[in-house]
Short mmCIF file of C-alpha atoms in Angstrom, two decimals:
data_model
loop_
_atom_site.label_atom_id
_atom_site.label_comp_id
_atom_site.label_asym_id
_atom_site.label_seq_id
_atom_site.Cartn_x
_atom_site.Cartn_y
_atom_site.Cartn_z
CA UNK O 1 -28.25 12.04 7.56
CA UNK O 2 -28.87 8.58 6.43
CA UNK O 3 -27.27 5.60 6.18
CA UNK O 4 -26.93 5.67 2.51
CA UNK O 5 -25.72 9.24 2.36
CA UNK O 6 -23.47 8.83 4.89
CA UNK O 7 -22.13 5.82 3.19
CA UNK O 8 -21.83 8.40 0.13
CA UNK O 9 -19.97 11.06 2.60
CA UNK O 10 -17.20 8.06 3.87
CA UNK O 11 -16.88 7.19 0.19
CA UNK O 12 -15.80 10.90 -0.89
CA UNK O 13 -13.36 11.30 1.34
CA UNK O 14 -12.56 7.99 0.73
CA UNK O 15 -11.62 9.20 -3.45
CA UNK O 16 -9.85 12.61 -2.16
CA UNK O 17 -7.51 10.55 -0.07
CA UNK O 18 -6.71 7.69 -2.49
CA UNK O 19 -5.87 10.72 -4.61
CA UNK O 20 -3.45 12.24 -1.79
CA UNK O 21 -2.42 8.89 -1.58
CA UNK O 22 -1.39 8.14 -5.76
CA UNK O 23 0.23 11.58 -5.44
CA UNK O 24 2.44 10.33 -2.07
CA UNK O 25 3.31 6.91 -3.98
CA UNK O 26 4.31 8.77 -7.62
CA UNK O 27 6.60 11.28 -5.44
CA UNK O 28 7.65 8.51 -3.23
CA UNK O 29 9.31 6.24 -6.85
CA UNK O 30 10.29 9.93 -7.77
CA UNK O 31 12.64 9.57 -4.98
CA UNK O 32 13.26 6.41 -4.57
CA UNK O 33 14.94 6.61 -8.12
CA UNK O 34 17.09 9.55 -7.57
CA UNK O 35 17.74 7.29 -3.55
CA UNK O 36 17.21 10.11 -2.22
CA UNK O 37 16.74 8.75 1.34
CA UNK O 38 16.16 11.59 3.32
CA UNK O 39 13.13 12.95 1.36
CA UNK O 40 11.27 9.62 1.40
CA UNK O 41 10.37 9.68 5.70
CA UNK O 42 7.93 13.25 5.52
CA UNK O 43 6.33 11.16 2.45
CA UNK O 44 5.76 7.72 4.29
CA UNK O 45 4.29 9.34 7.44
CA UNK O 46 1.68 11.81 5.24
CA UNK O 47 1.35 7.90 3.62
CA UNK O 48 0.44 6.80 7.11
CA UNK O 49 -1.39 8.91 8.16
CA UNK O 50 -4.14 9.06 4.79
CA UNK O 51 -3.89 5.22 5.55
CA UNK O 52 -4.44 5.28 8.94
CA UNK O 53 -7.99 7.74 8.45
CA UNK O 54 -8.39 5.22 5.52
CA UNK O 55 -9.00 1.44 7.49
CA UNK O 56 -11.28 3.69 10.17
CA UNK O 57 -13.24 4.60 7.26
CA UNK O 58 -13.36 0.96 6.04
CA UNK O 59 -14.78 0.14 9.56
CA UNK O 60 -17.66 2.78 9.37
CA UNK O 61 -18.66 1.48 6.50
CA UNK O 62 -19.03 -2.11 7.43
CA UNK O 63 -20.61 -0.87 9.98
CA UNK O 64 -23.31 1.22 8.26
CA UNK O 65 -23.49 -1.07 5.53
CA UNK O 66 -24.59 -3.98 8.01
CA UNK O 67 -27.35 -1.54 9.34
CA UNK O 68 -28.76 -1.70 5.39
CA UNK O 69 -29.08 -5.86 5.68
CA UNK O 70 -25.47 -6.74 4.58
CA UNK O 71 -23.91 -9.91 5.51
CA UNK O 72 -20.42 -10.52 4.91
CA UNK O 73 -20.32 -13.86 4.53
CA UNK O 74 -22.43 -13.04 1.26
CA UNK O 75 -20.39 -11.84 -1.04
CA UNK O 76 -18.61 -8.52 -1.60
CA UNK O 77 -20.84 -5.30 -0.80
CA UNK O 78 -20.25 -3.55 -4.41
CA UNK O 79 -22.96 -6.50 -4.76
CA UNK O 80 -24.27 -5.87 -2.10
CA UNK O 81 -25.00 -1.96 -2.74
CA UNK O 82 -25.51 -2.86 -6.74
CA UNK O 83 -28.44 -5.37 -5.89
CA UNK O 84 -29.87 -3.03 -3.97
CA UNK O 85 -30.45 -0.63 -6.53
CA UNK O 86 -28.38 2.55 -5.41
CA UNK O 87 -26.51 3.20 -8.27
CA UNK O 88 -25.10 6.82 -7.50
CA UNK O 89 -23.52 4.83 -4.64
CA UNK O 90 -22.23 1.39 -6.18
CA UNK O 91 -20.74 4.30 -8.61
CA UNK O 92 -19.04 5.53 -5.44
CA UNK O 93 -17.60 2.34 -4.41
CA UNK O 94 -16.42 1.48 -8.08
CA UNK O 95 -14.71 4.89 -7.91
CA UNK O 96 -13.14 4.60 -4.71
CA UNK O 97 -12.19 0.57 -5.72
CA UNK O 98 -11.13 1.64 -8.48
CA UNK O 99 -8.44 4.39 -7.50
CA UNK O 100 -7.22 1.64 -4.56
CA UNK O 101 -6.20 -0.52 -6.98
CA UNK O 102 -4.13 2.33 -8.37
CA UNK O 103 -3.01 3.32 -5.21
CA UNK O 104 -1.79 -0.80 -4.58
CA UNK O 105 -0.13 -0.93 -7.97
CA UNK O 106 2.20 1.73 -7.82
CA UNK O 107 2.32 0.70 -4.14
CA UNK O 108 3.80 -2.84 -5.58
CA UNK O 109 6.21 -1.27 -7.97
CA UNK O 110 7.55 0.79 -5.04
CA UNK O 111 8.28 -2.71 -2.62
CA UNK O 112 9.90 -3.21 -6.26
CA UNK O 113 12.07 -0.83 -6.34
CA UNK O 114 12.63 -0.50 -2.45
CA UNK O 115 13.91 -4.37 -3.53
CA UNK O 116 15.94 -3.76 -5.65
CA UNK O 117 17.98 -1.31 -3.96
CA UNK O 118 18.19 -3.90 -1.33
CA UNK O 119 19.98 -6.05 -3.28
CA UNK O 120 21.69 -3.84 -4.57
CA UNK O 121 23.28 -2.52 -1.12
CA UNK O 122 23.70 -6.12 0.31
CA UNK O 123 26.10 -6.46 -3.54
CA UNK O 124 28.25 -4.06 -2.43
CA UNK O 125 28.83 -4.48 1.20
CA UNK O 126 29.81 -8.59 -0.13
CA UNK O 127 32.05 -6.89 -2.03
CA UNK O 128 33.07 -4.34 0.13
CA UNK O 129 33.78 -7.73 3.12
CA UNK O 130 35.52 -9.57 0.57
CA UNK O 131 32.67 -12.50 0.25
CA UNK O 132 31.02 -11.17 -3.16
CA UNK O 133 32.59 -14.85 -5.18
CA UNK O 134 30.63 -17.39 -2.12
CA UNK O 135 28.20 -19.11 -2.57
CA UNK O 136 24.84 -17.39 -1.44
CA UNK O 137 21.83 -19.84 0.43
CA UNK O 138 18.79 -18.37 1.40
CA UNK O 139 17.84 -18.47 4.99
CA UNK O 140 14.88 -18.74 7.04
CA UNK O 141 13.54 -14.60 6.27
CA UNK O 142 14.07 -15.58 2.52
CA UNK O 143 17.29 -13.44 3.14
CA UNK O 144 20.21 -13.91 0.61
CA UNK O 145 22.93 -14.78 2.78
CA UNK O 146 27.19 -16.06 2.13
CA UNK O 147 28.45 -19.01 3.48
CA UNK O 148 32.29 -20.20 3.76
CA UNK O 149 35.06 -18.71 4.71
CA UNK O 150 35.26 -14.70 3.89
CA UNK O 151 38.66 -12.41 3.44
CA UNK O 152 37.80 -9.16 4.59
CA UNK O 153 39.23 -6.07 2.71
CA UNK O 154 39.07 -3.44 5.12
CA UNK O 155 37.90 -3.40 9.33
CA UNK O 156 36.70 -0.59 11.40
#
């Protein structure tokens, strides 16, 4: 099997698994919208498995490209592939990149939903603790913290 054929096979696997990842991210978005925490855990495990496989193939692709004469300091691999006249390989590369961009965008949306849910939970916790009207400052980690005295509504 030639180096080009190996690269094409790896890209085909990437395209397939990025499609699966996209479906998982869409399911995750739905579960986050419904606040279904129990359903998110198995999705996270599946996502991690897919991401590990995609990362491993990324390393393999770089090694194969280097075998073909690609030098990482000379720009993006797609330029190298296109300049080598490998049209079919270039199309697969671009298709994989487009799928990766779609997954990245979905992941960013899910991240925003998680951040919103975390902020809402923090506000509810502050209300429960009786510190909702106090000033807030940002800590070293970027999280908001209350400043001043607190009036506890309840304690456990």
